[in-house]
Coordinates of C-alpha atoms and ligand atoms in Angstrom, one line a residue:
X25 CA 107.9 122.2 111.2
X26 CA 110.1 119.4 110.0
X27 CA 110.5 117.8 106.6
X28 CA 108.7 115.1 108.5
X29 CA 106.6 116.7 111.1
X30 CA 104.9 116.8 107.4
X31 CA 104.2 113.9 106.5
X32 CA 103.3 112.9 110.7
X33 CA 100.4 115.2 110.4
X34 CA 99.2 114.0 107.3
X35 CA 98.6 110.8 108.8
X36 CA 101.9 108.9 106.6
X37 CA 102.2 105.4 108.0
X38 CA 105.8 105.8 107.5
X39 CA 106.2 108.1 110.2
X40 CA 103.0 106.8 112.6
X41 CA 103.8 105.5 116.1
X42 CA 105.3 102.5 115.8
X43 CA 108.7 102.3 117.7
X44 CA 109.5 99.5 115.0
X45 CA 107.5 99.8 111.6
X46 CA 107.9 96.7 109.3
X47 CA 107.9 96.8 105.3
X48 CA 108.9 93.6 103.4
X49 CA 111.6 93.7 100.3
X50 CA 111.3 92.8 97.1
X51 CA 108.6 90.5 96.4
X52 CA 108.8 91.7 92.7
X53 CA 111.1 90.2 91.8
X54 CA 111.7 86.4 92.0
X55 CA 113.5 84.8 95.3
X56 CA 113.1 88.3 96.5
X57 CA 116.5 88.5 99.0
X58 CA 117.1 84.3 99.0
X59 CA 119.6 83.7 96.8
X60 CA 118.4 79.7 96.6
X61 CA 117.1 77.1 94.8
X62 CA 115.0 76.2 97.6
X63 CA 111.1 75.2 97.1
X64 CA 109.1 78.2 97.5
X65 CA 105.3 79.0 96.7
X66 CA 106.3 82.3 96.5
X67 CA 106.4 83.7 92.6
X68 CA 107.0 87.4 91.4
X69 CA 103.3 87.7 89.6
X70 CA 100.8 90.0 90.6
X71 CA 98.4 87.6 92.0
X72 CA 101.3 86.3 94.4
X73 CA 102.0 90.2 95.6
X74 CA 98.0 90.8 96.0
X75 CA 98.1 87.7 98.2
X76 CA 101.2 89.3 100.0
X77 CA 99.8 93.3 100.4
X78 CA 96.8 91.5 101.6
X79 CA 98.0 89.8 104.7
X80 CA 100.5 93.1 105.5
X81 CA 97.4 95.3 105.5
X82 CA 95.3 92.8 107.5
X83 CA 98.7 93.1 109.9
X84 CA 99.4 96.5 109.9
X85 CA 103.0 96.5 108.6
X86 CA 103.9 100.1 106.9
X87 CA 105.4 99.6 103.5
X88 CA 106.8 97.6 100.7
X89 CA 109.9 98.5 99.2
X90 CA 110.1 96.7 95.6
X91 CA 113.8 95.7 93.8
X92 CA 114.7 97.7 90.7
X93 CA 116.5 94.7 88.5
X94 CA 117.0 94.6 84.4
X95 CA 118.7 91.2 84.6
X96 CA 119.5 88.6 86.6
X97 CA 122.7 88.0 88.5
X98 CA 123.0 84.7 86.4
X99 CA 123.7 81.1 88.4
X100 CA 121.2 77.9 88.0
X101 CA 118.4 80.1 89.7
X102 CA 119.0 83.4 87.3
X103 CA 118.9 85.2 91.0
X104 CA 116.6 88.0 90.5
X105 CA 116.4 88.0 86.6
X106 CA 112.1 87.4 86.5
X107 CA 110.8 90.8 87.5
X108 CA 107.9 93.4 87.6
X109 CA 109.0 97.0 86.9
X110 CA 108.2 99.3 90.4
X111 CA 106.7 102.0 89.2
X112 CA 104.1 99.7 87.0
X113 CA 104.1 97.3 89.8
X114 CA 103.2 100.4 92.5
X115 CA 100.7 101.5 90.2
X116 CA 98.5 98.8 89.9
X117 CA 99.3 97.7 93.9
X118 CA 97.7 101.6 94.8
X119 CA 94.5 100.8 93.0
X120 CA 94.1 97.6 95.0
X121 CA 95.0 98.7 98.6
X122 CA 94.1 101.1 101.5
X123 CA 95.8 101.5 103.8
X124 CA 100.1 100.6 103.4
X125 CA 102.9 102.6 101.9
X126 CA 104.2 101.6 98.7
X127 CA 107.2 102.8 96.9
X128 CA 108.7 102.4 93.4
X129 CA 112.8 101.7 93.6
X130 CA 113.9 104.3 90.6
X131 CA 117.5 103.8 89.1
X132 CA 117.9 107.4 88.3
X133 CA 120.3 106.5 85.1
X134 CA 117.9 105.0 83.4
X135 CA 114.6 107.5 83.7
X136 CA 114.5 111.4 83.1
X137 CA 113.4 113.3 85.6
X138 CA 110.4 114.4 83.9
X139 CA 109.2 111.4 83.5
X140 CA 109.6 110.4 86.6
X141 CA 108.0 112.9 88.3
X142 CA 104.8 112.4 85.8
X143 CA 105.0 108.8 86.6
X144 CA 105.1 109.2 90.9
X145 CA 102.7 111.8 91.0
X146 CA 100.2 109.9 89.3
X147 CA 100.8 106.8 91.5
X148 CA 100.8 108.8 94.4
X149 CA 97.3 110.3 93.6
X150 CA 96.0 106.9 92.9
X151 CA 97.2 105.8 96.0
X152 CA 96.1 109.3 97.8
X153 CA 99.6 109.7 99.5
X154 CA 100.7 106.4 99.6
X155 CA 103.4 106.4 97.2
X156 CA 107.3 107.2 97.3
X157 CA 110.3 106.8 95.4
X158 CA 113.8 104.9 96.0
X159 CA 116.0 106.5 94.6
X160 CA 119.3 103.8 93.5
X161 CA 122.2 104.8 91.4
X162 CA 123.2 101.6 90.1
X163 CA 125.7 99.5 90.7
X164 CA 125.7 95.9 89.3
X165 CA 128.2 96.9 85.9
X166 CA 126.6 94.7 83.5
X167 CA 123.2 95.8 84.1
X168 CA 123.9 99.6 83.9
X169 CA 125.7 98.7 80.6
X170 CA 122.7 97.1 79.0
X171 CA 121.5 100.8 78.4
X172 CA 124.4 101.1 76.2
X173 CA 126.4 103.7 78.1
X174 CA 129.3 103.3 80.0
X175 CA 128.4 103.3 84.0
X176 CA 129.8 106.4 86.2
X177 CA 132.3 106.6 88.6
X178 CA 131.1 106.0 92.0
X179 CA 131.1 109.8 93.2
X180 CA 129.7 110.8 89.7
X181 CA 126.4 108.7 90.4
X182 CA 125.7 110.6 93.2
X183 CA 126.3 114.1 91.3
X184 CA 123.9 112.8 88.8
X185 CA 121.2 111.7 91.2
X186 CA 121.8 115.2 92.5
X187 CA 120.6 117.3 89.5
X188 CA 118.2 114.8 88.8
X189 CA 116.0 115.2 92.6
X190 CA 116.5 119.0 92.0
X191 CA 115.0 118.9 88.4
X192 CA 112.0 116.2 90.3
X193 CA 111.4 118.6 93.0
X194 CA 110.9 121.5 90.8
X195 CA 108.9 120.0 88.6
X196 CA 106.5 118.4 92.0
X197 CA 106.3 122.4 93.5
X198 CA 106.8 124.8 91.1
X199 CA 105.0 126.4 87.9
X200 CA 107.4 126.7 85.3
X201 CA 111.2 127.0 85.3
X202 CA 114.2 126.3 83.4
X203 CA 116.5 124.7 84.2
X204 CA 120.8 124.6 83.1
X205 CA 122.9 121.9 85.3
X206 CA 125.9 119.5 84.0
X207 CA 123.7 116.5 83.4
X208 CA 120.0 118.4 82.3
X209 CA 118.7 121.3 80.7
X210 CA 114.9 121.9 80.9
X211 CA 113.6 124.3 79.2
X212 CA 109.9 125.7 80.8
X213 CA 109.7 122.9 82.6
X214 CA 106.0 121.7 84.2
X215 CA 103.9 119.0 85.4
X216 CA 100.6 119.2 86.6
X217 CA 99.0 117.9 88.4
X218 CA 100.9 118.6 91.4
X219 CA 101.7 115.5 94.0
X220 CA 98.9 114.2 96.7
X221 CA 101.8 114.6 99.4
X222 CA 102.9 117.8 100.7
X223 CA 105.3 119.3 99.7
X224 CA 105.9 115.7 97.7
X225 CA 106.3 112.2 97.8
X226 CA 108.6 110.3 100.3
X227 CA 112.1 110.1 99.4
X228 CA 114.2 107.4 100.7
X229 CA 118.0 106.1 99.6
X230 CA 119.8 103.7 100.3
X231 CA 123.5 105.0 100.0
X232 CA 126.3 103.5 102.3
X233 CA 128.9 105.6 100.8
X234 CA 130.1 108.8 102.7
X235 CA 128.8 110.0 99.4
X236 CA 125.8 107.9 99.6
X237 CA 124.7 109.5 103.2
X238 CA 125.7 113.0 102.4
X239 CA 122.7 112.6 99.2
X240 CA 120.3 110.9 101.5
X241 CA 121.0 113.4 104.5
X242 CA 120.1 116.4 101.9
X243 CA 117.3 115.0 100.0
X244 CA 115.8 112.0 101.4
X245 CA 113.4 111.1 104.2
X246 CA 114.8 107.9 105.1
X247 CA 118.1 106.7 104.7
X248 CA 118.6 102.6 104.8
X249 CA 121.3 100.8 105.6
X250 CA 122.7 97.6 107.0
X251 CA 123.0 96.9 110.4
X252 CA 125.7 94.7 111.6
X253 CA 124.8 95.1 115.5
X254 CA 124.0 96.9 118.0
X255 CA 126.9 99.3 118.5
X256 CA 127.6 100.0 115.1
X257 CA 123.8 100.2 113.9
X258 CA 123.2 103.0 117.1
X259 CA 126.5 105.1 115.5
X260 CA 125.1 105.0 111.8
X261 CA 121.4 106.6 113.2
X262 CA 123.6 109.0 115.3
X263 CA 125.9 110.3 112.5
X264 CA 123.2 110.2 110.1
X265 CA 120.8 112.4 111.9
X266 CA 123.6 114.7 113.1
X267 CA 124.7 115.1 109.6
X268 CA 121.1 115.8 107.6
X269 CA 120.3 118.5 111.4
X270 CA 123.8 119.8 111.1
X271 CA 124.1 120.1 107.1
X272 CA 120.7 120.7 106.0
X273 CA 118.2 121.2 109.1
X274 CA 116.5 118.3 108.4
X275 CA 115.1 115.1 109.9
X276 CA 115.9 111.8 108.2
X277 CA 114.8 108.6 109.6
X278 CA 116.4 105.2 109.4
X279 CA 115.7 102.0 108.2
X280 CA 117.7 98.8 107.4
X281 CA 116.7 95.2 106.3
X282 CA 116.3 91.8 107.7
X283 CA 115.9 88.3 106.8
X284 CA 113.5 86.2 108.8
X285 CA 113.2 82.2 109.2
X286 CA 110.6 82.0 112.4
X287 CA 110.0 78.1 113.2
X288 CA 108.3 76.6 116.7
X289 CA 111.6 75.7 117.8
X290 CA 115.2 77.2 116.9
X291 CA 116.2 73.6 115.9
X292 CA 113.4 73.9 113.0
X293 CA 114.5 77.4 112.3
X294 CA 118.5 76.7 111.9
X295 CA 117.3 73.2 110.0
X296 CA 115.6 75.2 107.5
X297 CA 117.9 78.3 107.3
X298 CA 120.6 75.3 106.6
X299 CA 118.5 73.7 103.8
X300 CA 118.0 76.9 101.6
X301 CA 121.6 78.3 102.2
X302 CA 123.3 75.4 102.4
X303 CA 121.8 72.3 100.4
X304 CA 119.9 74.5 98.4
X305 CA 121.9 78.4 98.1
X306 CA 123.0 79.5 94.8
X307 CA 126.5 79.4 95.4
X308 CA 127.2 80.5 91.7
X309 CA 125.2 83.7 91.3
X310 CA 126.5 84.8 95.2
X311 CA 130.0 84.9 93.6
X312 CA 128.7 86.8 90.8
X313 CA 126.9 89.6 93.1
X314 CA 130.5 89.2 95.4
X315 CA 132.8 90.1 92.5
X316 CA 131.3 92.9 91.7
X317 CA 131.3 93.8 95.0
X318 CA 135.2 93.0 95.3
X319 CA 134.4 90.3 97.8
X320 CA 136.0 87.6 96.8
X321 CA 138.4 84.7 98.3
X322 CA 142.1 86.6 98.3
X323 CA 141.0 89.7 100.0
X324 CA 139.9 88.3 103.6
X325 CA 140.1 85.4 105.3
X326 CA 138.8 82.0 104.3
X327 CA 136.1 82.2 107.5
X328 CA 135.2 85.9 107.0
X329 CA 134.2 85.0 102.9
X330 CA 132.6 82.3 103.9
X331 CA 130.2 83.9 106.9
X332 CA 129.8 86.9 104.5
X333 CA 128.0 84.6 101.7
X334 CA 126.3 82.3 104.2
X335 CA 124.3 85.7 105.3
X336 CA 124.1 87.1 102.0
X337 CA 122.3 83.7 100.0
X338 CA 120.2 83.7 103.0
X339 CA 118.8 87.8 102.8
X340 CA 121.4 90.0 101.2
X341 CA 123.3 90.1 104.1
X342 CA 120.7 91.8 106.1
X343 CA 120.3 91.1 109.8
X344 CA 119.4 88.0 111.0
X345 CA 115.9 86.7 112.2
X346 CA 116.2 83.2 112.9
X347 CA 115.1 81.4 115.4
X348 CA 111.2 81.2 117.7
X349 CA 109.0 83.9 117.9
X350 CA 110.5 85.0 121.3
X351 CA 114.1 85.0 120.1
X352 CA 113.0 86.8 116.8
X353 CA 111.4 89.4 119.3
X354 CA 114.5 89.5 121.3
X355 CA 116.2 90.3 118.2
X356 CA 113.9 93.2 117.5
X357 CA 114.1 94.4 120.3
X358 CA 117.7 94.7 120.5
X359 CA 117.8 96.5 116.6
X360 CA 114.8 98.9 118.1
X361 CA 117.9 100.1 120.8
X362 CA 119.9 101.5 118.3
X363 CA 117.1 104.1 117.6
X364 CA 116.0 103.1 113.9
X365 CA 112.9 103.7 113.0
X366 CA 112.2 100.3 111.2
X367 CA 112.8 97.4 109.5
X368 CA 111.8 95.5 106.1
X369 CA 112.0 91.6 106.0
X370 CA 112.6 88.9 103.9
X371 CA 111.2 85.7 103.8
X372 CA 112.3 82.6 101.3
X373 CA 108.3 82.2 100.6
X374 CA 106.3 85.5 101.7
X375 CA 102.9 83.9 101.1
X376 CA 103.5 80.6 103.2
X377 CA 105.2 82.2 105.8
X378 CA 103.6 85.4 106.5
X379 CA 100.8 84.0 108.2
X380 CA 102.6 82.5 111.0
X381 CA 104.7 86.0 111.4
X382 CA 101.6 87.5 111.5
X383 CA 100.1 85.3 113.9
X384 CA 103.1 84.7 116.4
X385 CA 105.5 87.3 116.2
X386 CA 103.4 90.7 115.7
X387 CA 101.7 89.5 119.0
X388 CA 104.8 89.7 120.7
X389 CA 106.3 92.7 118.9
X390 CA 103.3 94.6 120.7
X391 CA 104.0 93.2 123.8
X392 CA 107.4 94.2 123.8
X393 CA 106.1 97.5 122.7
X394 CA 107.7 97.8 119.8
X395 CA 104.2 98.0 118.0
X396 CA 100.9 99.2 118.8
X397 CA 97.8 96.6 119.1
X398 CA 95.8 97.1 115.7
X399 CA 92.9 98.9 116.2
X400 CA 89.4 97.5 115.0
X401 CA 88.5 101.0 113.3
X402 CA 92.1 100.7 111.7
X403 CA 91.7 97.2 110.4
X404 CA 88.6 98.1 109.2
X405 CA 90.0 101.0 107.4
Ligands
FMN14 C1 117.3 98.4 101.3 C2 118.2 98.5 100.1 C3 117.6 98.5 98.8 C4 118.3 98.6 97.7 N1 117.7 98.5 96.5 C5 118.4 98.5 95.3 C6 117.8 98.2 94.1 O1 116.6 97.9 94.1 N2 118.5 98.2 93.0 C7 119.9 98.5 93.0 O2 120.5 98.5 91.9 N3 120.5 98.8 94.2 C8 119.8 98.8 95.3 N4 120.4 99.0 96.5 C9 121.8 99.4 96.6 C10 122.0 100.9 97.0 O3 121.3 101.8 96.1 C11 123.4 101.4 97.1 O4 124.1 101.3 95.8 C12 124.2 100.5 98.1 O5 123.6 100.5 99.3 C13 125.7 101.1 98.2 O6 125.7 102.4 98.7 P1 126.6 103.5 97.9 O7 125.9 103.7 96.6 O8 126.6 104.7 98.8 O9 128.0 103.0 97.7 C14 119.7 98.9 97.7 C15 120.3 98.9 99.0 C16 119.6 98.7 100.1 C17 120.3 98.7 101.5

């Protein structure tokens, strides 16, 4: 049996049928992925995000996958900088819901282990196996340095978040044990109770790195990543389920991350998509996020910096939805071919736009059997 076979039996909705399972993306925090100063109805409260888990139940989508933020990334709209902590922000979302997957984004720097473990299993029995953890190393400089220490070399990160999943695993299936690595000594370490999930709670990552992959192929579930197109999205699912088989004798499914603007007609669609990016994008806290990155204006060509902004104001540079229904299904269908398992979304206002998703393009999506039709016993659920 697989790491995953696992969680199939047990029912997981990460790992049901679906060819395509949907999640949305960080609807803790505020603009989520639209760096704009756009008109939206949409606010990081928990009202707003009961409003939101709603309608993805009621639609059948899989997960949510919260941001892990300590400060904004600065600009007129403060990008990011009013948020709800994930793991407080899961908790109370598990008391409320039934049915989707919900998962706290963790940077490991700033949380020991032991804490963290306490902290997931109890969301995860409060949700009853609904409940997993994202697992970030940090990488926006200022915000790691709040915390007062110097951030890590890239590598090092990913060293770190070693020792601390081996110290969180322990502590989720075994008794007692100590514990002597580079970064942590525990001495007769324990937590009880033990996880809802056998033998624990989902693991994802989103590493990009060869680094990042190599951590995500040995201790994660799901590995997420940006997909440009077709061809290179199919290599990245190739290599990285070759690498966790051939490395670890594991299974690790795939996700990445979209933005969608779904109109009646594709003229609506690019009018809109124009207005927040263009009239309305927050040019000044996309350069912020792009230094940091190293993408800035001397290093590639005037049309290149420019296309790589456009896309990241309107979803973090995740892959395009925009357009009808139909084309948005097109567009599905196309990722679906490069044999990921899913996809989260991001909208510029989640609560006024979900409905029509729900109601136009989920139709279509199980049509193009991508997904299967809800059942009444499962909406029921
Ligand atoms: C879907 C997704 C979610 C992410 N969530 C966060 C987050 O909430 N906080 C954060 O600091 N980084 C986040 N990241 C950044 C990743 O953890 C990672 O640093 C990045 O993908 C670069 O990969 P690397 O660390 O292997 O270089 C996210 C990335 C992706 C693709």
């Amino acid at each position: 049996m697989s790491n995953l076979d696992a969680y199939r039996s047990a029912g997981n909705p990460l790992f049901n049928e679906n060819k395509l399972k949907l999640g949305i993306f960080g609807p803790n925090c505020s603009n989520a992925c639209a760096i704009t100063l756009a008109e939206t109805t949409f606010e990081p409260t928990f009202e707003k995000n009961l409003e939101i888990v709603g309608m993805l139940e009621d639609a059948g989508f899989e997960c949510i996958v919260p941001i892990a933020r300590w400060r904004g990334f600065g600009g007129p709209s403060n990008f990011n900088g009013n948020c709800m902590e994930t793991y407080t922000w899961a908790s109370a979302l598990a008391a409320r819901t039934q049915k989707i997957f919900l998962f706290a984004t963790s940077h490991v720097p700033t949380l020991h282990p032991i804490v963290a473990a306490k902290m997931a299993t109890t969301i995860d029995r409060i949700s009853k196996g609904r409940f997993g953890l994202n697992m970030v190393c940090g990488w926006f400089t200022p915000e790691m340095e709040m915390f007062g220490v110097k951030m890590m070399e890239h590598d090092n990160r990913y060293e770190y978040a070693t020792e601390w999943v081996q110290v969180l695993e322990k502590l989720w299936t075994e008794k007692w044990f100590d514990h002597k690595g580079e970064f942590f000594a525990i001495n007769q370490g324990f937590s009880d109770p033990k996880p809802y999930q056998k033998p624990r709670p989902v693991l994802i990552s989103a590493g990009s790195s060869s680094k990042g992959r190599e951590f995500a192929a040995r201790f994660c579930d799901i590995n997420f990543s940006v997909v440009e197109d077709v061809e290179k999205g199919t290599k990245w699912v190739e290599t990285m389920k070759k690498l966790a088989w051939e490395q670890y004798k594991r299974e690790v499914g795939t996700f990445t991350y979209s933005y969608a603007v779904v109109r009646d007609t594709e003229k609506e669609a690019r009018e809109y998509f124009n207005y927040y990016v263009h009239e309305k994008g927050d040019w000044e806290a996309c350069d912020n996020i792009c230094k940091v990155f190293g993408v800035q204006s001397g290093s590639y060509t005037p049309e290149y910096f420019d296309k790589f902004r456009e896309n990241f104001i309107a979803g973090w540079g995740g892959y395009p939805l925009v357009g009808t229904p139909e084309q948005v299904t097109d567009r599905l269908v196309d990722l679906a071919r490069t044999g990921i398992d899913g996809t989260l979304i991001s909208m510029v206002d989640y609560n006024h736009e979900l409905p029509y998703w729900n109601a136009k393009v989920m139709p279509l999506l199980e049509q193009a059997g991508l997904r299967k039709p809800l059942t009444k016993s499962a909406v029921a659920a």
